[in-house]
CSV table of C-alpha atoms and ligand atoms in Angstrom, one decimal:
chain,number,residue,atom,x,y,z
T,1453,UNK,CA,-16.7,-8.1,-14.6
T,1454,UNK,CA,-17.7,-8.1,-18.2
T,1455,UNK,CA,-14.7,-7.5,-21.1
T,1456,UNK,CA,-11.8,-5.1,-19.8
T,1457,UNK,CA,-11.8,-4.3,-15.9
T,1458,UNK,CA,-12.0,-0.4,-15.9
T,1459,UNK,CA,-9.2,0.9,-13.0
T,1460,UNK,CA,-9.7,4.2,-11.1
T,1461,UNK,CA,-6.7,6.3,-9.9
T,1462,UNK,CA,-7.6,8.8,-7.8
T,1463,UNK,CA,-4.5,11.0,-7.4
T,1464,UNK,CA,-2.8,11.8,-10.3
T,1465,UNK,CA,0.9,12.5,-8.6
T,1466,UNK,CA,3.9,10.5,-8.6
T,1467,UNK,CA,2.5,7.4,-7.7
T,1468,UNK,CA,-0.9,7.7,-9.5
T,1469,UNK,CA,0.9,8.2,-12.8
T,1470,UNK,CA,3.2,5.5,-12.4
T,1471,UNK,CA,-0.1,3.0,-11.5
T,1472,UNK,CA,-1.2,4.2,-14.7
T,1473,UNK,CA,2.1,3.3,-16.8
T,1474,UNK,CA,2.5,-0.3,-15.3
T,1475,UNK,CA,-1.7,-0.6,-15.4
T,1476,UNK,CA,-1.1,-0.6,-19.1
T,1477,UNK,CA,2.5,-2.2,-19.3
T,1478,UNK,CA,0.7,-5.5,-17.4
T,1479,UNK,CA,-2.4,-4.6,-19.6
T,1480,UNK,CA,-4.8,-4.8,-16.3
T,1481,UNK,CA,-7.1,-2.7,-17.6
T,1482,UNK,CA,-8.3,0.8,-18.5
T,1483,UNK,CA,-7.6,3.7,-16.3
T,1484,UNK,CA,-9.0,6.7,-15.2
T,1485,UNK,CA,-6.7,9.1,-13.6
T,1486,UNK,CA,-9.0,11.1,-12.1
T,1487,UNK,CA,-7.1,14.5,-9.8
T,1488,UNK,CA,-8.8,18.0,-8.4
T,1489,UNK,CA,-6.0,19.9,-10.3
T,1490,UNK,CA,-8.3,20.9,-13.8
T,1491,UNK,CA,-6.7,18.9,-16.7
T,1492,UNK,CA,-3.5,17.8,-15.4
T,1493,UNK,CA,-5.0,14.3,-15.5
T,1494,UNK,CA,-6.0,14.5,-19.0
T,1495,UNK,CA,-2.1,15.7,-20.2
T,1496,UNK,CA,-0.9,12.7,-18.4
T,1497,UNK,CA,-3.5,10.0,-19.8
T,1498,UNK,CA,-3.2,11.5,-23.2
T,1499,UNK,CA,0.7,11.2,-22.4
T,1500,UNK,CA,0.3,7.6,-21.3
T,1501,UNK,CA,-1.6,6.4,-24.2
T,1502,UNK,CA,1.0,7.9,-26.8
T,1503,UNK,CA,3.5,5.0,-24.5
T,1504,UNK,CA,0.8,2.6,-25.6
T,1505,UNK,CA,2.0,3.0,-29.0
T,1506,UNK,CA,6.1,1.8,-28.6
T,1507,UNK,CA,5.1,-0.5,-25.7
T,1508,UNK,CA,2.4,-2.0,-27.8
T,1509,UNK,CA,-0.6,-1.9,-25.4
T,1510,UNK,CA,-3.5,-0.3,-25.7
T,1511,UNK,CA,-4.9,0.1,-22.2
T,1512,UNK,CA,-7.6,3.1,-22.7
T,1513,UNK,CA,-6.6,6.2,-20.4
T,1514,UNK,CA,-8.9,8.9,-19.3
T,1515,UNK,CA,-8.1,11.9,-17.5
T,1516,UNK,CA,-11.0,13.0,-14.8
T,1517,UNK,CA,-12.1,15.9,-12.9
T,1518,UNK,CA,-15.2,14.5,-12.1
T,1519,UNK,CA,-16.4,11.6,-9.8
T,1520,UNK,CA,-18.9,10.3,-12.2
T,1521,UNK,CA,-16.2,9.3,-14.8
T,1522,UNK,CA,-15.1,6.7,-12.3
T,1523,UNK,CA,-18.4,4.7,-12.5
T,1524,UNK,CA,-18.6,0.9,-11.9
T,1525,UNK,CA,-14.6,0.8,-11.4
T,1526,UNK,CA,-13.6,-2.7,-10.7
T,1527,UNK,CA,-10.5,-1.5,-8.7
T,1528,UNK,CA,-9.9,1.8,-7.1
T,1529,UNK,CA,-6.5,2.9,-6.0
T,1530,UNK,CA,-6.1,6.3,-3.6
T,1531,UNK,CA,-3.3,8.6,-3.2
T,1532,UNK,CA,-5.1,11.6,-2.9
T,1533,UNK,CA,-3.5,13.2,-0.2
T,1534,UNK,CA,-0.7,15.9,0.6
T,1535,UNK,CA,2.4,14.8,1.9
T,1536,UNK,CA,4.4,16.6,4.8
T,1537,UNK,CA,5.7,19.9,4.6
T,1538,UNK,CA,8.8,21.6,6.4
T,1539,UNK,CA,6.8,23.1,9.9
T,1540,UNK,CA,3.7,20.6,9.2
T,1541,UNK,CA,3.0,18.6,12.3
T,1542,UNK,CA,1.6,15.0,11.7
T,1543,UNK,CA,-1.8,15.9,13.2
T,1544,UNK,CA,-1.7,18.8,10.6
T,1545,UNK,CA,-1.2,16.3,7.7
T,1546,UNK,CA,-3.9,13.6,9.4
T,1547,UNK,CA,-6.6,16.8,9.6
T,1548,UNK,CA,-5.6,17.9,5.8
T,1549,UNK,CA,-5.6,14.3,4.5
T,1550,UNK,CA,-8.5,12.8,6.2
T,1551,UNK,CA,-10.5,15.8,4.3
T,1552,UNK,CA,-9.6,14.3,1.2
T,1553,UNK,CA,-9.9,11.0,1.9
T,1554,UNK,CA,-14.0,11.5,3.3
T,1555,UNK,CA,-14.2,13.0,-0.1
T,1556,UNK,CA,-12.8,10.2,-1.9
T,1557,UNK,CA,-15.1,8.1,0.1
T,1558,UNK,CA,-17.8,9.6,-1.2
T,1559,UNK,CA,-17.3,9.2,-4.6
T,1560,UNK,CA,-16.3,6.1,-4.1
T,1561,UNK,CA,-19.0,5.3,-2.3
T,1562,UNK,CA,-21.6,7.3,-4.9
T,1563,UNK,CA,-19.9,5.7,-8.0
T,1564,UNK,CA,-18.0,2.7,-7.3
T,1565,UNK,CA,-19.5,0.6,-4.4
T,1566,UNK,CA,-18.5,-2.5,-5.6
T,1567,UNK,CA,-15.0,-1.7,-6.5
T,1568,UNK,CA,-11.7,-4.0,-4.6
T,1569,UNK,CA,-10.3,-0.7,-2.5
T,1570,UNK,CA,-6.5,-0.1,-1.9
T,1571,UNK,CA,-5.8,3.0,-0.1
T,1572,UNK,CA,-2.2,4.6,-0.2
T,1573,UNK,CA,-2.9,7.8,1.2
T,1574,UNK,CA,-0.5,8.8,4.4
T,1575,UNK,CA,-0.7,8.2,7.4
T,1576,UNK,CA,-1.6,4.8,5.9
T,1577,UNK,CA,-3.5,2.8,8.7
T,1578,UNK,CA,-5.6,5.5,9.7
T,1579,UNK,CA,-6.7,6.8,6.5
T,1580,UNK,CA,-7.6,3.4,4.9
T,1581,UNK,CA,-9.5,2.7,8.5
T,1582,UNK,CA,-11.4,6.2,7.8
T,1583,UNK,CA,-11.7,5.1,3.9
T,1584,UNK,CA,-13.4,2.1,4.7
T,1585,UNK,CA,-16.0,3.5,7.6
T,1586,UNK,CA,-16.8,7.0,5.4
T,1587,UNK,CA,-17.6,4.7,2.5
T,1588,UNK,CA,-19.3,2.2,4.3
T,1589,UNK,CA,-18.0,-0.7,1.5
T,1590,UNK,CA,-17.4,-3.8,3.6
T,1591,UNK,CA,-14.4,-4.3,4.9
T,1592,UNK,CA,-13.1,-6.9,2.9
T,1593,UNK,CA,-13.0,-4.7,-0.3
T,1594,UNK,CA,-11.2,-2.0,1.2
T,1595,UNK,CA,-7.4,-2.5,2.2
T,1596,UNK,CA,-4.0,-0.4,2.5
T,1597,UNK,CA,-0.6,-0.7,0.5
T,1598,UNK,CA,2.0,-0.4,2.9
T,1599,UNK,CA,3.3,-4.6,3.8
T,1600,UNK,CA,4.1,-5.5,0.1
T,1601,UNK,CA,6.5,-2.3,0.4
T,1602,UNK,CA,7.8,-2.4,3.7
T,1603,UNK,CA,8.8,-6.2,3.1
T,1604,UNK,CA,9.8,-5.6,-0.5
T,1605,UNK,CA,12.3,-3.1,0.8
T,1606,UNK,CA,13.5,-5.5,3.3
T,1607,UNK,CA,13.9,-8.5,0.4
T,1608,UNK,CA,15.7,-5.9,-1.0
T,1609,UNK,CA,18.2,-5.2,1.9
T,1610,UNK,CA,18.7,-8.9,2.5
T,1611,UNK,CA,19.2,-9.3,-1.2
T,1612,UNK,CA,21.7,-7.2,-1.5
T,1613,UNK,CA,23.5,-7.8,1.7
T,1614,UNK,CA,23.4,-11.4,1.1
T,1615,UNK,CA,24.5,-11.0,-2.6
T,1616,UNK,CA,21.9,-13.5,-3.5
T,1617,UNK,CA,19.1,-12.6,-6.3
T,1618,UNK,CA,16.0,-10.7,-4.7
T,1619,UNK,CA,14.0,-13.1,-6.9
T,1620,UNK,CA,14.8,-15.6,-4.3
T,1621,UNK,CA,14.1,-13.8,-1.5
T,1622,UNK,CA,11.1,-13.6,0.3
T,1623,UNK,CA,10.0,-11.4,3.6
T,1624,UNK,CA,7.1,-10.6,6.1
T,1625,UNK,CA,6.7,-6.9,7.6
T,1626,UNK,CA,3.5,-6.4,9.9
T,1627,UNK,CA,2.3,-3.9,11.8
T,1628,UNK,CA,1.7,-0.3,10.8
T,1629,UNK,CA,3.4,1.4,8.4
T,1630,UNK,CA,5.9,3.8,10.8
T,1631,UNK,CA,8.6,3.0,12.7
T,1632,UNK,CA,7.1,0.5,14.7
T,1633,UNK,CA,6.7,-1.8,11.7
T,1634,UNK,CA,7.9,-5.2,12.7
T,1635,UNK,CA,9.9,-7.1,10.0
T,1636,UNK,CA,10.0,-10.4,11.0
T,1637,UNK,CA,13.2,-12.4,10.0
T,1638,UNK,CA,11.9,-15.8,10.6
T,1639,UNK,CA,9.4,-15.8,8.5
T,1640,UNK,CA,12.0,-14.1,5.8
T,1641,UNK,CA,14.0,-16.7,3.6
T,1642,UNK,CA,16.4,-17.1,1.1
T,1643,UNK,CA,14.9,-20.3,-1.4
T,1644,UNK,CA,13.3,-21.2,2.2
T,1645,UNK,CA,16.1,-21.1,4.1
T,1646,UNK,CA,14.9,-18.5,6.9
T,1647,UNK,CA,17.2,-16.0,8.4
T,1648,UNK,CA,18.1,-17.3,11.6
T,1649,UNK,CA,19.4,-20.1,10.0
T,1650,UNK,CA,21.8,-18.0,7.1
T,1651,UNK,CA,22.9,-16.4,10.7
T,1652,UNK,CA,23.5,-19.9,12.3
T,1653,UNK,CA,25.6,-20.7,8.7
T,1654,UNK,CA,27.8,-17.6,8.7
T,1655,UNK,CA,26.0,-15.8,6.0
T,1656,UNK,CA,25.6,-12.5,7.8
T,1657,UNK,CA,26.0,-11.4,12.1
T,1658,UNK,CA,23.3,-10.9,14.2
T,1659,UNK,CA,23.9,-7.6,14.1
T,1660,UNK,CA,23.9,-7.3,10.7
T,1661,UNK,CA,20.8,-9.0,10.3
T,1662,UNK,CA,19.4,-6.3,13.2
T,1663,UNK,CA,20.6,-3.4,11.0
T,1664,UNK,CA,18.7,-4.3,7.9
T,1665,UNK,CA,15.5,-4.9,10.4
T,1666,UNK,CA,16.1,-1.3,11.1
T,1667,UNK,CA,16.8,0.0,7.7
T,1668,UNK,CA,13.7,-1.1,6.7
T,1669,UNK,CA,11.4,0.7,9.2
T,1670,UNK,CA,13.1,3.7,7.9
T,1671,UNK,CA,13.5,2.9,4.5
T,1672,UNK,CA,10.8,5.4,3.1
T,1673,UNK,CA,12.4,8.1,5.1
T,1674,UNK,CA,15.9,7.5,3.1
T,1675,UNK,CA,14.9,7.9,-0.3
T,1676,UNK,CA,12.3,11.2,0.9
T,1677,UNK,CA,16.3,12.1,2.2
T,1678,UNK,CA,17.9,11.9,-1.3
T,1679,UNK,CA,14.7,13.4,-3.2
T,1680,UNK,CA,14.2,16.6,-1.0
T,1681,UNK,CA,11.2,16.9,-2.5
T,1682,UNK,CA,8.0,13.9,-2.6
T,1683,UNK,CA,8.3,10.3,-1.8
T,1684,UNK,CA,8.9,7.1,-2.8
T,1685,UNK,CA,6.5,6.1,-5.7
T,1686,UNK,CA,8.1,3.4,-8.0
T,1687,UNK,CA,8.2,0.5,-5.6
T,1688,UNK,CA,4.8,1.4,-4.2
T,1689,UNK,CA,3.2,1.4,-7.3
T,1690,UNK,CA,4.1,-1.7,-7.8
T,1691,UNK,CA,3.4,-3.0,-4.3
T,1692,UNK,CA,-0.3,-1.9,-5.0
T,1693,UNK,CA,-0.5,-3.0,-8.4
T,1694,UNK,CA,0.5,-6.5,-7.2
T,1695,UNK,CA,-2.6,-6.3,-4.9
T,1696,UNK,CA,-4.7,-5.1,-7.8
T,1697,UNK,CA,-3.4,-7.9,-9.5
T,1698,UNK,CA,-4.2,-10.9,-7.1
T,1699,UNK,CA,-7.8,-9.5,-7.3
T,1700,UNK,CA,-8.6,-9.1,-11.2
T,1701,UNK,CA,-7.1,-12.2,-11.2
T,1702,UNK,CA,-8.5,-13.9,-8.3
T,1703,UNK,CA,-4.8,-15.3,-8.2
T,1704,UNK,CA,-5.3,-15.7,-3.9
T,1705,UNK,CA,-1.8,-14.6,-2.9
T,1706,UNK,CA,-0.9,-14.1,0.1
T,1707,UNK,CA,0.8,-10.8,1.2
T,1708,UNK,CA,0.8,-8.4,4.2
T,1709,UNK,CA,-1.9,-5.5,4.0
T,1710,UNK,CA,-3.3,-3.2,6.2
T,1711,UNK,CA,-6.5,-5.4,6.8
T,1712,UNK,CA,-9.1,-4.7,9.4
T,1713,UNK,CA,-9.1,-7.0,12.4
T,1714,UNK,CA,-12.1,-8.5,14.3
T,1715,UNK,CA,-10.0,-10.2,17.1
T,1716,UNK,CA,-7.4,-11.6,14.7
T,1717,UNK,CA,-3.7,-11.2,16.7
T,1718,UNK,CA,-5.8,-9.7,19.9
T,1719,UNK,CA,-7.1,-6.1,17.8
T,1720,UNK,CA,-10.3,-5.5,17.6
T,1721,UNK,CA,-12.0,-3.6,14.8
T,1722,UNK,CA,-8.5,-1.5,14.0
T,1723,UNK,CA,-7.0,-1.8,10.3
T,1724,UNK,CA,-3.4,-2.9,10.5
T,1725,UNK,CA,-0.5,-4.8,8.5
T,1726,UNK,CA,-1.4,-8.6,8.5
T,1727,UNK,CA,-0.9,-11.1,6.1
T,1728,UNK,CA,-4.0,-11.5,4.0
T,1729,UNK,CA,-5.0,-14.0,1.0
T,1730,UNK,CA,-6.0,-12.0,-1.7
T,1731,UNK,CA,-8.9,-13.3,-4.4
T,1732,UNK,CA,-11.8,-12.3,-6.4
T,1733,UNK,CA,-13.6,-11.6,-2.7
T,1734,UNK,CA,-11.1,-9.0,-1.5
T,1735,UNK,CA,-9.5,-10.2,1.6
T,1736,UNK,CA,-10.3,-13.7,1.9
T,1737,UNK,CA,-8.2,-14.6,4.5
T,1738,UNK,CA,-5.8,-12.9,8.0
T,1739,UNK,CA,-3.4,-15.2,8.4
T,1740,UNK,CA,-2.5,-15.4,12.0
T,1741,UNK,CA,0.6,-17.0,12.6
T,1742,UNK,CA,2.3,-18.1,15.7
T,1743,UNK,CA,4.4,-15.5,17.1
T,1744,UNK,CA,7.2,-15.4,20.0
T,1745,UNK,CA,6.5,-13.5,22.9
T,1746,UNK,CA,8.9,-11.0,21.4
T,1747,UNK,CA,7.3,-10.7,18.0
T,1748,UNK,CA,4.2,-10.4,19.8
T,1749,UNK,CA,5.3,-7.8,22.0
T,1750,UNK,CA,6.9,-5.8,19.1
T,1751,UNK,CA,3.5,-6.2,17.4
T,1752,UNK,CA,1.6,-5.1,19.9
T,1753,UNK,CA,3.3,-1.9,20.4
T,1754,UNK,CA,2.9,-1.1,16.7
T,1755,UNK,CA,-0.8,-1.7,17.0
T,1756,UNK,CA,-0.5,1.2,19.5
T,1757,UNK,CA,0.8,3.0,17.6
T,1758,UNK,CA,-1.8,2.5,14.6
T,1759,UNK,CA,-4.7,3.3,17.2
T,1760,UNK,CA,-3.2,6.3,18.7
T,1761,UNK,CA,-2.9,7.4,14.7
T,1762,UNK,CA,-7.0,6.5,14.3
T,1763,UNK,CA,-7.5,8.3,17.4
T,1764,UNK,CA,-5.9,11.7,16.4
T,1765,UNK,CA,-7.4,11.4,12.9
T,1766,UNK,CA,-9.9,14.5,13.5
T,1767,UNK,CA,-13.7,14.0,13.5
T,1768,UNK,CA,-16.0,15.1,10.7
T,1769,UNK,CA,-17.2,18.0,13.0
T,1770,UNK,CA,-13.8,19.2,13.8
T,1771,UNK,CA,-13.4,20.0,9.9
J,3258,A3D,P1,1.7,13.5,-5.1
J,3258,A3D,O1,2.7,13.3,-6.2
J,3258,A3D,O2,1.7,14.7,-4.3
J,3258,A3D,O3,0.3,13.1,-5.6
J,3258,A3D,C1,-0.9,13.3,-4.8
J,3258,A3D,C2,-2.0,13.8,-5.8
J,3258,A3D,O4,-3.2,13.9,-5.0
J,3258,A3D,C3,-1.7,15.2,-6.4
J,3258,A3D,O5,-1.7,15.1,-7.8
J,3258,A3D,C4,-2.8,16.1,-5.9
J,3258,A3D,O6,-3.3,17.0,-6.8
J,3258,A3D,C5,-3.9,15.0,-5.6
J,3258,A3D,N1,-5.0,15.4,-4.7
J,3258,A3D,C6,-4.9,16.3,-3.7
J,3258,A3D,N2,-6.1,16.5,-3.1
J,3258,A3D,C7,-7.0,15.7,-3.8
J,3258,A3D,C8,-8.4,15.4,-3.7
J,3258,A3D,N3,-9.2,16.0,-2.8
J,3258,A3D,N4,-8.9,14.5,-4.6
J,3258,A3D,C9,-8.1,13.9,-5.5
J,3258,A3D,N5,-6.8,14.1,-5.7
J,3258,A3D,C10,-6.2,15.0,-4.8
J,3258,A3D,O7,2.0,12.3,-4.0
J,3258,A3D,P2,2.5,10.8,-4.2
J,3258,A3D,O8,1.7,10.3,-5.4
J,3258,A3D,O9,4.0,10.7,-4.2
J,3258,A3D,O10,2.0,10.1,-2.9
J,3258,A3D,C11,0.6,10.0,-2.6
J,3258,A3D,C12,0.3,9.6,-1.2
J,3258,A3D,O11,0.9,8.3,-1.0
J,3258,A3D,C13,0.9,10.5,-0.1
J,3258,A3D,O12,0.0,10.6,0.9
J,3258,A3D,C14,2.1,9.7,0.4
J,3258,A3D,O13,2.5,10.0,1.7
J,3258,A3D,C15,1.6,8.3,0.3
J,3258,A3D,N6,2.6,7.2,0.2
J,3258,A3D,C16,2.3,6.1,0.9
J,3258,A3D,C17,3.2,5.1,0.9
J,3258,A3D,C18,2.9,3.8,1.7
J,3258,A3D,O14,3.6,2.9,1.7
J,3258,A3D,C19,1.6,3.7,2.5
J,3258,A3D,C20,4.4,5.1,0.2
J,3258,A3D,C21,4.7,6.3,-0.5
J,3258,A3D,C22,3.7,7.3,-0.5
C-alpha cells in the first residue's frame, strides 16, 4: 500500500458512520462511505470532515453511491444489511440480507479484490461465509466482527463486577455470534490471573461468574431492549476497527473472529468465532487451543448452530 490506505464502508448506518468518525480519530486512512440511499453518504462524509477540523485530522471522506468509487480499497468493512423488524422471521432477515451481501460481493469483488474483508452484516457467520464464497477473495482476506465484541462485552461485565479496571481485563468468546456463543472463563483473566482462580480467592461465586457468562451471550439483545429502535454500534465499531487496525499495521494480534475452518477444532470449511492472528496477510493464524470436554461440547453445539444458519441462508436461485 502506497501513501494513505484508502478504507471502504459499505453501509452508511449507525455503525458505518461511527467506523468513519474513529477511521479518522486514529487517522487509519481515507474513507468512503459508500450507501444505496442517494446522497445520504455524502451529508455524512461532508459532516465528518467538518469534525476533522476541531479534532485536527484530516482523514479525506467521500460519500458514494457507486461501486467504482471504492476502487483498490485496502480495507473494506460491511454492514449493509437490514436489521429485524417486529413480525420478521430470522429466515426473512437471512433471505433479505444475503441479497445485499451477494451484491456487496460483487463490488467488492469487481473493485476491490485485494482488499483485508471484515463483514458485520447479521446473521454474522453466515453472511461473512456467503461474503467470502460470492466474492471468491481467499479466505484469509475475508473475516467477521462478532469475538472482539462478544468478549469485549464480557471484559466489560467482569470489569465491572469485579470493580477492577477493564484495561486489565482480558477475555475469550468463540463460537457463533447468538446465543450459543461460548465465553470461556479460563482463558479470561484479570492482569493474568484467570477466572477460576478470582473464584477459588473469593473474588466473585460461581454463580456469579455463570451469570456474567450468560449476560454476555445476550448482551446485544439488552442494549437493542433499551434503544427500541437499531442496535448496538459504538462498541462494534470499535471491535472492527481494532481488526482493521492489526492489518494496516501488520501489528499480528491475536483476537477471536469468525474465521473459516479447514479442520481446525473438528469444522470443516464453516466460518466461525476462533481466535485468529491478525497481520499484513489477513488471518495468519487459528489458534486452536486445548479445550475441556465441556468447552468442547459447548463449542460444538454453537458450530451447529452456525451451520444450521449457512444452511437456511437462501440460494441465489431462490432470490
Ligand atoms: P443501519 O443503521 O440500519 O445501517 C445499515 C445501512 O445499510 C443503512 O444505511 C442502509 O441504507 C444500508 N444498506 C441497505 N442495503 C444496502 C445495500 N444493498 N448496499 C449498501 N448499503 C445498504 O444498521 P447498523 O449500522 O446499526 O447495523 C448494520 C448491520 O450490523 C446489521 O445487520 C446489524 O444486525 C449488524 N450488527 C452486527 C453486530 C455483530 O456483532 C456481528 C453487532 C451490531 C450490529
Amino acid at each position: 500500500m502506497a501513501g494513505r490506505a484508502k478504507i471502504a464502508l459499505i453501509g452508511a448506518g449507525a455503525i458505518g458512520s461511527t467506523l468513519a468518525h474513529l477511521t479518522g480519530l486514529k487517522e487509519l486512512g481515507d474513507v468512503v462511505l459508500f450507501d444505496v440511499v442517494p446522497d445520504m453518504p455524502k451529508g455524512k462524509a461532508l459532516d465528518l470532515m467538518q469534525s476533522g477540523s476541531v479534532e485536527g485530522f484530516d482523514s479525506h471522506m467521500e460519500g458514494a453511491n457507486d461501486y467504482s468509487q471504492i476502487k483498490d480499497a485496502d480495507v473494506v468493512i460491511v454492514t449493509a444489511g437490514v436489521p429485524r423488524k417486529p413480525g420478521m422471521s430470522r429466515d426473512d432477515l437471512l433471505a433479505i440480507n444475503a441479497k445485499i451481501i451477494r451484491q456487496v460481493a460483487d463490488g467488492i469483488k469487481t473493485y476491490a479484490p485485494n482488499a483485508f474483508v471484515i463483514c458485520i452484516t447479521n446473521p454474522l457467520d453466515a453472511m461473512v461465509q456467503l461474503l467470502q464464497q460470492h466474492s471468491g477473495l481467499p479466505a484469509n482476506k475475508v473475516v467477521g466482527m462478532a469475538g472482539v465484541l462478544d468478549s469485549a462485552r464480557f471484559r466489560y461485565f467482569i470489569a465491572e463486577k469485579l470493580k477492577v479496571s477493564v484495561e486489565d481485563v482480558q477475555a475469550l468468546v468463540m463460537g457463533g455470534h447468538g446465543d450459543t456463543m461460548v465465553a470461556l472463563p479460563r482463558y479470561s483473566t484479570v492482569s493474568g490471573i484467570n477466572l477460576p482462580d478470582m473464584v477459588k480467592m473469593g473474588w466473585l461465586t460461581q454463580e456469579e461468574l455463570d451469570a456474567l457468562v450468560k449476560r454476555t451471550a445476550v448482551g446485544g439483545g439488552e442494549i437493542v431492549n433499551y434503544l427500541k429502535t437499531g442496535s448496538a454500534f459504538y462498541a462494534p465499531a470499535s471491535s472492527a476497527i481494532s481488526m482493521a487496525e492489526a492489518y494496516l499495521k501488520d501489528k499480528r494480534r491475536l483476537l477471536p473472529c469468525a474465521a473459516y475452518c479447514t479442520g481446525e477444532y473438528g469444522v470443516q470449511n464453516t466460518y466461525v468465532g476462533v481466535p485468529v492472528v491478525i497481520g499484513k496477510n489477513g488471518v495468519e493464524k487459528i489458534v486452536e487451543l486445548q479445550l475441556t470436554a465441556e468447552e468442547k461440547a459447548a463449542f460444538a453445539k454453537s458450530v451447529a448452530a452456525v451451520k444450521e444458519l449457512v444452511a437456511a441462508t437462501p440460494k441465489q436461485a431462490n432470490l
